[in-house]
CSV table of C-alpha atoms in Angstrom, one decimal:
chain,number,residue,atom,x,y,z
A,1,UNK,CA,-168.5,164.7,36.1
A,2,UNK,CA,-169.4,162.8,39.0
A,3,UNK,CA,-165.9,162.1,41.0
A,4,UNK,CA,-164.5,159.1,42.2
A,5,UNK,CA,-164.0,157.9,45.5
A,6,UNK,CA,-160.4,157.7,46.5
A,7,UNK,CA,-160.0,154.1,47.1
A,8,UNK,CA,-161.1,153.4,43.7
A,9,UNK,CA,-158.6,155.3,42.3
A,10,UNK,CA,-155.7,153.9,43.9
A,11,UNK,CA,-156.9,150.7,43.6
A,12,UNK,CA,-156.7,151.2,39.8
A,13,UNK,CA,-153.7,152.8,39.7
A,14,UNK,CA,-151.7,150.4,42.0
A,15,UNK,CA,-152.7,147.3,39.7
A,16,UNK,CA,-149.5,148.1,38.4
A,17,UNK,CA,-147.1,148.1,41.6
A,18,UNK,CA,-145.4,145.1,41.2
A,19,UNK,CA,-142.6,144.3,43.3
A,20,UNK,CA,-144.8,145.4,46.6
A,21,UNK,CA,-147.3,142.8,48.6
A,22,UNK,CA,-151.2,142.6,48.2
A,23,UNK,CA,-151.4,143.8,51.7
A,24,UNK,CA,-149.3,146.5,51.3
A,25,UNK,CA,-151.4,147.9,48.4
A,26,UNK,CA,-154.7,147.3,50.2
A,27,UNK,CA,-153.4,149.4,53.3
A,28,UNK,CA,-152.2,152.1,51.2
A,29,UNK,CA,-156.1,152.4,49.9
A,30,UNK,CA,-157.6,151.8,52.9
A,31,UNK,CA,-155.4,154.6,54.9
A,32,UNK,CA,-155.4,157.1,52.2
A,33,UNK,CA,-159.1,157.8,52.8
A,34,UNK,CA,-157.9,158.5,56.2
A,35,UNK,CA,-155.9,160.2,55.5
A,36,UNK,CA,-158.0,163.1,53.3
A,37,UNK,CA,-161.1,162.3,55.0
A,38,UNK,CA,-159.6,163.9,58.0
A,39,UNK,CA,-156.7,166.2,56.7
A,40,UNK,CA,-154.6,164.7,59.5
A,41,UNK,CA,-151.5,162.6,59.8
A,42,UNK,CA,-152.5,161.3,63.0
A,43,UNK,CA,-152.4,157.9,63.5
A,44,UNK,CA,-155.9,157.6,65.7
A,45,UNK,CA,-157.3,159.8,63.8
A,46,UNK,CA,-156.3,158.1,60.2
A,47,UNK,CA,-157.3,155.1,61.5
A,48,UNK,CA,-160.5,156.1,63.0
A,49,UNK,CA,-161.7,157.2,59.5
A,50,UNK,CA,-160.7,154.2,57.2
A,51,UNK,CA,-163.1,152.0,57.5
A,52,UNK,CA,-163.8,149.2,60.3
A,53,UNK,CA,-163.3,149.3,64.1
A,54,UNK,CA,-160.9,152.2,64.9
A,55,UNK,CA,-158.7,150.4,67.4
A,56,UNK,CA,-158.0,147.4,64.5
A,57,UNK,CA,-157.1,149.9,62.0
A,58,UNK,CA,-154.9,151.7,64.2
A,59,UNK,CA,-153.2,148.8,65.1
A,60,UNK,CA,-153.2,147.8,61.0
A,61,UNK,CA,-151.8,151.3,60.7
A,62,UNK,CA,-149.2,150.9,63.4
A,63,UNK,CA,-148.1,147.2,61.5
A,64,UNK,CA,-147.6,149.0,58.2
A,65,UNK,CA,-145.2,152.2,59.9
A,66,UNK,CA,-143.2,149.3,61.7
A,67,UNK,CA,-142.6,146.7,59.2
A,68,UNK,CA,-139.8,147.3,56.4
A,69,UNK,CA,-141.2,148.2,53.6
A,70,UNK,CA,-139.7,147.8,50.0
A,71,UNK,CA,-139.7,151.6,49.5
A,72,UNK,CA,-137.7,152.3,46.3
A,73,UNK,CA,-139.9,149.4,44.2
A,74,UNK,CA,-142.9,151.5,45.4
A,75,UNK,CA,-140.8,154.5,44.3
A,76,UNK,CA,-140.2,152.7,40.8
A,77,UNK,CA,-144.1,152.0,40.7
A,78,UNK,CA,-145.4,155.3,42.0
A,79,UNK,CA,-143.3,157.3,39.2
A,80,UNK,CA,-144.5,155.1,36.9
A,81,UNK,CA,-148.3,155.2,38.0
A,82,UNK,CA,-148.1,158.7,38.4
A,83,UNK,CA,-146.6,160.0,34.9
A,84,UNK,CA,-149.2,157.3,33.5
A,85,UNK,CA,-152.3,159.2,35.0
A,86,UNK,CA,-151.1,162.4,34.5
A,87,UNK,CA,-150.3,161.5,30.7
A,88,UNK,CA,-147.0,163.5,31.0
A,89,UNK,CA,-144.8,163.5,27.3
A,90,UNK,CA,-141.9,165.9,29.5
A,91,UNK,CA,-140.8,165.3,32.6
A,92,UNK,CA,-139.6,168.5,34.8
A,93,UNK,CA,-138.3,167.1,38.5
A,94,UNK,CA,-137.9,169.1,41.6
A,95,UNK,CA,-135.5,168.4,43.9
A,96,UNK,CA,-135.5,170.2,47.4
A,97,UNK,CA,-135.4,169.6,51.2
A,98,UNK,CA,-138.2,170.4,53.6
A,99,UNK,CA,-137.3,170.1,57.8
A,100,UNK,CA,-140.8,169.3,59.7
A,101,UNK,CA,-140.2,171.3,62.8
A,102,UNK,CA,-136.7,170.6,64.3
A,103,UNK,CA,-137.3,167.2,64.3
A,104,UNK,CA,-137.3,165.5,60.8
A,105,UNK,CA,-135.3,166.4,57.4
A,106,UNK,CA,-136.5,165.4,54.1
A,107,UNK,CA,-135.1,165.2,51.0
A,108,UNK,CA,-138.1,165.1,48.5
A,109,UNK,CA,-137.7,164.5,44.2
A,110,UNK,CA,-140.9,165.6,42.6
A,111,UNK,CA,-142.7,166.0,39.6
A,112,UNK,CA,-144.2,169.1,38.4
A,113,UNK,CA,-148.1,169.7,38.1
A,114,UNK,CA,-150.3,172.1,37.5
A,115,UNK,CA,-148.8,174.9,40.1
A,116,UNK,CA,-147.7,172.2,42.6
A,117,UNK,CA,-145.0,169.3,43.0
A,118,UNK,CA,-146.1,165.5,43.7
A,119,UNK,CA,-143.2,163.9,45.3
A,120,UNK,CA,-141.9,160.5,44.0
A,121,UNK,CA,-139.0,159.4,46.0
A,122,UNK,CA,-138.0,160.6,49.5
A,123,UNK,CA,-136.1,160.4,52.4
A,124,UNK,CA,-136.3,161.0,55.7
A,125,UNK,CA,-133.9,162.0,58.7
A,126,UNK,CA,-133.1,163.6,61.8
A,127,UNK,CA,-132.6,166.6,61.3
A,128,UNK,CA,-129.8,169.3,62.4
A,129,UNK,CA,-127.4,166.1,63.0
A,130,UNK,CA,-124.5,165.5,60.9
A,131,UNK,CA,-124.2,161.6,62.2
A,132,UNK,CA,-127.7,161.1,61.4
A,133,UNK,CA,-127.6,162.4,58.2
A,134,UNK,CA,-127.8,159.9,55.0
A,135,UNK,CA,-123.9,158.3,54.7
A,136,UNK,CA,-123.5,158.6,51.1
A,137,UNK,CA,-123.8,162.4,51.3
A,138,UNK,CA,-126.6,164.8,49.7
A,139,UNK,CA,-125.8,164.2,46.0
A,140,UNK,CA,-125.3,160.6,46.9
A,141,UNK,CA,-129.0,160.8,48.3
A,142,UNK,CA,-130.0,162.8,45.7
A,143,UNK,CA,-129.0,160.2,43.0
A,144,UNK,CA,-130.0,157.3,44.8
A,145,UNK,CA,-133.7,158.9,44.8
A,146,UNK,CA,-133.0,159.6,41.6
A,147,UNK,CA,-132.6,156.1,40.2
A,148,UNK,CA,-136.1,154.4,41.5
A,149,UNK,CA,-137.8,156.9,39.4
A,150,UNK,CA,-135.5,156.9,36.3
A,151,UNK,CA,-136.7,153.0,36.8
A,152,UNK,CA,-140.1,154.4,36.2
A,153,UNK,CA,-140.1,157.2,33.6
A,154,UNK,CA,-141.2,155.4,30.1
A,155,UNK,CA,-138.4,154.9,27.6
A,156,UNK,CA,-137.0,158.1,26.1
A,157,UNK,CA,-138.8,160.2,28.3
A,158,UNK,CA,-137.3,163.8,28.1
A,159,UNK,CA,-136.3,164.8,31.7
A,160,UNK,CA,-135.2,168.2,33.1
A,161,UNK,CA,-134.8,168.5,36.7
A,162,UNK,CA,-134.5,172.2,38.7
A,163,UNK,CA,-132.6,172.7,42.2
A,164,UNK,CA,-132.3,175.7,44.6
A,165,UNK,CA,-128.8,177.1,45.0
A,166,UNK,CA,-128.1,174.9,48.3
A,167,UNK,CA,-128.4,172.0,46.4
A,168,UNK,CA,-127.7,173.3,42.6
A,169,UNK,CA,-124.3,174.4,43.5
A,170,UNK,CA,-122.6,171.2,42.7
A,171,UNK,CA,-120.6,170.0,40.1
A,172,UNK,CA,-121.3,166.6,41.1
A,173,UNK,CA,-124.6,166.7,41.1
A,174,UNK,CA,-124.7,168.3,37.7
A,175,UNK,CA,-122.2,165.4,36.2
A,176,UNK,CA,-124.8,163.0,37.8
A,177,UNK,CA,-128.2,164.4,36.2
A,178,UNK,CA,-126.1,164.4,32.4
A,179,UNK,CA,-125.1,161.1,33.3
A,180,UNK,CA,-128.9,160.0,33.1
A,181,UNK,CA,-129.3,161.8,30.2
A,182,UNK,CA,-131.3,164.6,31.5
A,183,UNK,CA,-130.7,168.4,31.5
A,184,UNK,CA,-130.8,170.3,35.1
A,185,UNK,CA,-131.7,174.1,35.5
A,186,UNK,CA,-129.6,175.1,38.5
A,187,UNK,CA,-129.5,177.8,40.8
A,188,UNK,CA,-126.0,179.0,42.3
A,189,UNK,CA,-124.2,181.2,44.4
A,190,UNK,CA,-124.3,184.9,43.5
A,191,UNK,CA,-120.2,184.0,43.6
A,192,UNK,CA,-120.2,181.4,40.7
A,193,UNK,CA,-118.1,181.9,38.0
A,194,UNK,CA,-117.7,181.3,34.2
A,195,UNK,CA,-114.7,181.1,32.2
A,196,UNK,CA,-115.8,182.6,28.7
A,197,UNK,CA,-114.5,181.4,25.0
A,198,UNK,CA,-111.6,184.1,25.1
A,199,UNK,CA,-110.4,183.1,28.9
A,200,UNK,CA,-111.8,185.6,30.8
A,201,UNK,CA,-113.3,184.5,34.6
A,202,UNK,CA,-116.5,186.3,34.9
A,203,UNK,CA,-119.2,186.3,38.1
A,204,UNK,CA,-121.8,186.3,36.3
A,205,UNK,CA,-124.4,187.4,39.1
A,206,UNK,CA,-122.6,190.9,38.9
A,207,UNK,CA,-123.7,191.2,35.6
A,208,UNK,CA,-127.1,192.0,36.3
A,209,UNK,CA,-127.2,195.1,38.3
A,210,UNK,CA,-131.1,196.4,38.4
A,211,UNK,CA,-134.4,194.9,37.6
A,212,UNK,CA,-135.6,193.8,34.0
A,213,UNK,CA,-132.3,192.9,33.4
A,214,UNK,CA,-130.7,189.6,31.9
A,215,UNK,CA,-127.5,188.4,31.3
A,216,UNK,CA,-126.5,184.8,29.4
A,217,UNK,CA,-123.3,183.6,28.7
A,218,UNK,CA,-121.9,180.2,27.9
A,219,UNK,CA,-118.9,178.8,28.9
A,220,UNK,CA,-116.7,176.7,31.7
A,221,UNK,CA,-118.1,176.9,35.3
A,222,UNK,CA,-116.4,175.5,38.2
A,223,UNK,CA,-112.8,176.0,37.1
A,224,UNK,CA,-111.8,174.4,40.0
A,225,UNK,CA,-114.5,171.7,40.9
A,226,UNK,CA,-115.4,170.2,37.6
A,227,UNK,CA,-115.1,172.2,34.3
A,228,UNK,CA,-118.3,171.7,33.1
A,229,UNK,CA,-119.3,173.2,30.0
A,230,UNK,CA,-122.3,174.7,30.7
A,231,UNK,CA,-125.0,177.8,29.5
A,232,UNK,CA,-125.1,180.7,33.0
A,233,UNK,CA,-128.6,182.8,32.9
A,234,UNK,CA,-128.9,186.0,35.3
A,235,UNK,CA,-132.2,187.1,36.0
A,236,UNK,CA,-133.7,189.9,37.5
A,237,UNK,CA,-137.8,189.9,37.6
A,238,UNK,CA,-139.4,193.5,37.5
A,239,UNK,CA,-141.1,192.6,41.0
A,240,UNK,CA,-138.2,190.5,42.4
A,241,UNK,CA,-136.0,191.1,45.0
A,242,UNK,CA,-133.5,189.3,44.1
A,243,UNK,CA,-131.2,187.6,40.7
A,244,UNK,CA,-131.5,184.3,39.8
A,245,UNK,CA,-128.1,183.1,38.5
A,246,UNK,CA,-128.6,180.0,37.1
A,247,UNK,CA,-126.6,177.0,35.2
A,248,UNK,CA,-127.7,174.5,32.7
A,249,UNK,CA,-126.6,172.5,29.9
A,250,UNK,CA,-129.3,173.1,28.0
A,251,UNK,CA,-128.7,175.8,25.6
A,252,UNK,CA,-132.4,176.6,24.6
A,253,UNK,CA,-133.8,177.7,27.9
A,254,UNK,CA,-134.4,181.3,29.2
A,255,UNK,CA,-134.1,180.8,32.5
A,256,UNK,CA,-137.8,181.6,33.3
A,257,UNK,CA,-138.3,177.7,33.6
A,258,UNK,CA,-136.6,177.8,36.7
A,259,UNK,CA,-140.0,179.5,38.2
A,260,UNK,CA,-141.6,176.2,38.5
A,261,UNK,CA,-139.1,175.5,41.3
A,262,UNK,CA,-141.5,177.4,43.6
A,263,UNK,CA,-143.9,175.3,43.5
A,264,UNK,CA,-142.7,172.6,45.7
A,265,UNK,CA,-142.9,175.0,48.3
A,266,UNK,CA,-146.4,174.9,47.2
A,267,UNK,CA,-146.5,171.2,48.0
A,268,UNK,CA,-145.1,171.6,51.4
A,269,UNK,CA,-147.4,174.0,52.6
A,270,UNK,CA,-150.5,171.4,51.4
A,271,UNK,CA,-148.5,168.9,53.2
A,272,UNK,CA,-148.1,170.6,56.3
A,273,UNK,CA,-150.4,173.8,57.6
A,274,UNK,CA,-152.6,173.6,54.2
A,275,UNK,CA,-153.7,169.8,54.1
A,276,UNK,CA,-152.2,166.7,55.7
A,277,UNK,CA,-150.5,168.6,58.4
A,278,UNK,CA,-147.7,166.6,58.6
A,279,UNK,CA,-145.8,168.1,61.3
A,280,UNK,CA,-148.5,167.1,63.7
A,281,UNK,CA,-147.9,163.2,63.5
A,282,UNK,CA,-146.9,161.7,66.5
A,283,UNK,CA,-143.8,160.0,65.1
A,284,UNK,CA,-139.9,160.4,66.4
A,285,UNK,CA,-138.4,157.3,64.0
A,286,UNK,CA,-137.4,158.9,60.3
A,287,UNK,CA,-138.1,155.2,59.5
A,288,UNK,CA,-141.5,154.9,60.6
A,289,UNK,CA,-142.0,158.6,58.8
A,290,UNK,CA,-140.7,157.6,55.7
A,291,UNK,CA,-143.5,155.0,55.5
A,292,UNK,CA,-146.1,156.9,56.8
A,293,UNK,CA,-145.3,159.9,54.1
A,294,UNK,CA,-146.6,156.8,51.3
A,295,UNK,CA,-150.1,156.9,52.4
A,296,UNK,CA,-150.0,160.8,52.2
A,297,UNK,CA,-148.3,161.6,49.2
A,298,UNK,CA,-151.2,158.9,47.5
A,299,UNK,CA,-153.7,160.7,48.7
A,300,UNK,CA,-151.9,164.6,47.9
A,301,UNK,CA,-151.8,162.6,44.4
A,302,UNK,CA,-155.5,162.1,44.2
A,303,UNK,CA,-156.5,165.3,45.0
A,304,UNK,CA,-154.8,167.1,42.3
A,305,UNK,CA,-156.0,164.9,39.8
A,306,UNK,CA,-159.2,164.9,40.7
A,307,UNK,CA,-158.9,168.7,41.0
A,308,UNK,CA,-157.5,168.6,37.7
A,309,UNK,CA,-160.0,166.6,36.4
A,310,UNK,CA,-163.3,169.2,37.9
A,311,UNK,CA,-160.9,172.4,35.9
A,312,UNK,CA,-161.7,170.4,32.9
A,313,UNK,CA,-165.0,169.9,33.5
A,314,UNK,CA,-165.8,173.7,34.2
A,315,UNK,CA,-166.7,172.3,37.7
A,316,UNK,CA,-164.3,174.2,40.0
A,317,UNK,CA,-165.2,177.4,42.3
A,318,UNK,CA,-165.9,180.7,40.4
A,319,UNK,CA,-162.7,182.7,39.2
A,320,UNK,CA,-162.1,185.6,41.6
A,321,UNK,CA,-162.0,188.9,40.0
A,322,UNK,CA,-158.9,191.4,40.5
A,323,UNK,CA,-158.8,194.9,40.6
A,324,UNK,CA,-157.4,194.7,37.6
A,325,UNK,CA,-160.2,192.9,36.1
A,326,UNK,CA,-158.4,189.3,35.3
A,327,UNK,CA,-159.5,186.2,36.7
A,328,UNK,CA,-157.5,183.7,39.1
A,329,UNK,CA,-158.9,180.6,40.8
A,330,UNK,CA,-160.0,181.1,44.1
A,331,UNK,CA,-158.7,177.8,45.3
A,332,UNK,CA,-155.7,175.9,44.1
A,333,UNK,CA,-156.5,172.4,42.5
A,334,UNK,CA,-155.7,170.2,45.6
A,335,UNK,CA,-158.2,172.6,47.9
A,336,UNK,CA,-160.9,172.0,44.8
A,337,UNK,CA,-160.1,168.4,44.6
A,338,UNK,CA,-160.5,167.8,48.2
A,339,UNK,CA,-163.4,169.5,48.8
A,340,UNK,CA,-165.1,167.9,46.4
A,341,UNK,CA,-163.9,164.5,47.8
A,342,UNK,CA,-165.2,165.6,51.3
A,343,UNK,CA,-168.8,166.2,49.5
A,344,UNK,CA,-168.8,162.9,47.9
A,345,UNK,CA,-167.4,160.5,50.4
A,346,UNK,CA,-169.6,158.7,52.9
A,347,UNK,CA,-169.3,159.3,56.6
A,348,UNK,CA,-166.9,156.2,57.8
């Protein structure tokens, strides 16, 4: 298969992205090659490789980072684009916060693919500053991320959604997910509770007490924040060090689903020390980060699919054999995808 460049693709997929400008679409193509071409989130150094005379495009670039830009249509349109190319029938969401030194917090909703996360909606603050920090709250954030790319998810689409126990432990947040329709795999604090059918107030994280253990149970958790009738799975992997203890309200999962969560932290890494290197951009303004984090989340996008796409073509490196004699990839799709968009792009 012989791949296709980068601006083609987006230019195909953002046919779709009403409610944003032609210009805005255009410099979303145009920067995105940038953007992979040098594995940077430099503006100069974006700029320089998109085309054209570098001091015009970096002004271009500096235009797009400053201007308002109507962030939760392209959210609406990017979910919908996304699950579109990726020809997704189930849905599962990530939802997790990344800092970018000491400077920036990000909230980041995701979907998962193929061992990594491609974010959908964001936000982005200062971080380590409580009057800086979104008004509405985390689960207010959280849901107002969420709501772009409900906009965008095709009708019926089944939708679970996993969180990490500083964001999981919420009664709130939980009411809002089933209020969507959706089902949420939660992690909690080794102190949550569950009132059982005959009364009785369990901690449930107790009741795993060595590895290759389990425990489920369903019930009433947050006696005093909620009362949501929910399903409570304790896990202990052979090789972990630690339980999961976990809340849903989805009675037929094990639990193990909630391994997918890892692999937004997946994503960060490609964003920052792995690919994009995100914490390098020269940016102090959560506004002007928020925009620039469009151009590299489309072009994160692109190279998993196209890394996707060389798996299925038996085109990707050689498996790596293990001691034990099985087989792993050497690379992860978005290194495979990139490098093969390195080979087949055109010096700028």
């Amino acid at each position: 298969m012989k791949p296709k460049k980068l601006y083609q693709w987006v230019k195909q997929i953002s046919k779709d992205w009403t409610g944003v400008t032609r210009h805005f679409r255009a410099s979303v193509q145009v920067f995105s090659q940038g953007v992979a071409r040098t594995q940077s989130s430099q503006i100069r150094r974006i700029a320089g490789a998109s085309g054209g005379r570098s001091e015009s495009q970096r002004r271009r670039l500096q235009r797009f980072l400053g201007q308002q830009q109507p962030l939760e249509a392209f959210f609406q349109v990017w979910t919908a684009s996304i699950i579109k190319a990726l020809k997704l029938k189930r849905v599962t969401l990530i939802v997790d916060e990344t800092k970018l030194k000491a400077l920036f917090g990000v909230m980041v909703v995701g979907v998962v693919f193929e061992g990594r996360c491609i974010p959908l909606a964001w936000q982005v603050y200062r971080a380590n500053s409580h009057d800086d920090y979104p008004s509405e709250g985390q689960v207010g954030l959280i849901m107002r991320l969420l709501q772009p790319i409900q906009a965008g998810l095709p009708a019926r689409c089944r939708v679970r959604i996993l969180a990490d126990r500083g964001i999981g432990t919420s009664p709130e947040l939980m009411r809002g997910v089933m209020g969507l329709g959706w089902t949420f795999l939660f992690r909690v604090t080794k102190q949550s509770k569950i009132v059982l059918p005959n009364g009785e107030a369990v901690c449930f994280y107790q009741q795993v007490t060595a590895p290759g253990q389990s425990y489920a149970a369903s019930g009433t958790v947050f006696k005093k924040r909620g009362r949501i009738q929910a399903h409570v799975r304790v896990l202990w992997g052979q090789n972990s060090q630690e339980r999961w203890a976990l809340v849903t309200n989805d009675p037929t999962l094990t639990g193990w689903e909630y391994a997918q969560r890892m692999w937004i932290e997946e994503a960060f890494r490609d964003l920052k020390s792995h690919g994009w290197q995100v914490e390098d951009a020269c940016l102090t303004c959560p506004q002007r980060m928020n925009r620039l984090w469009i151009i590299l989340l489309v072009a994160y996008a692109w190279m998993l699919v196209l890394g996707a796409a060389r798996l299925a073509a038996g085109q990707t490196t050689p498996l790596k054999r293990r001691p034990d004699g099985s087989r792993v990839r050497r690379w992860s799709l978005f290194r495979e995808g990139l490098q093969a968009f390195l080979a087949s792009s055109p010096p700028s």
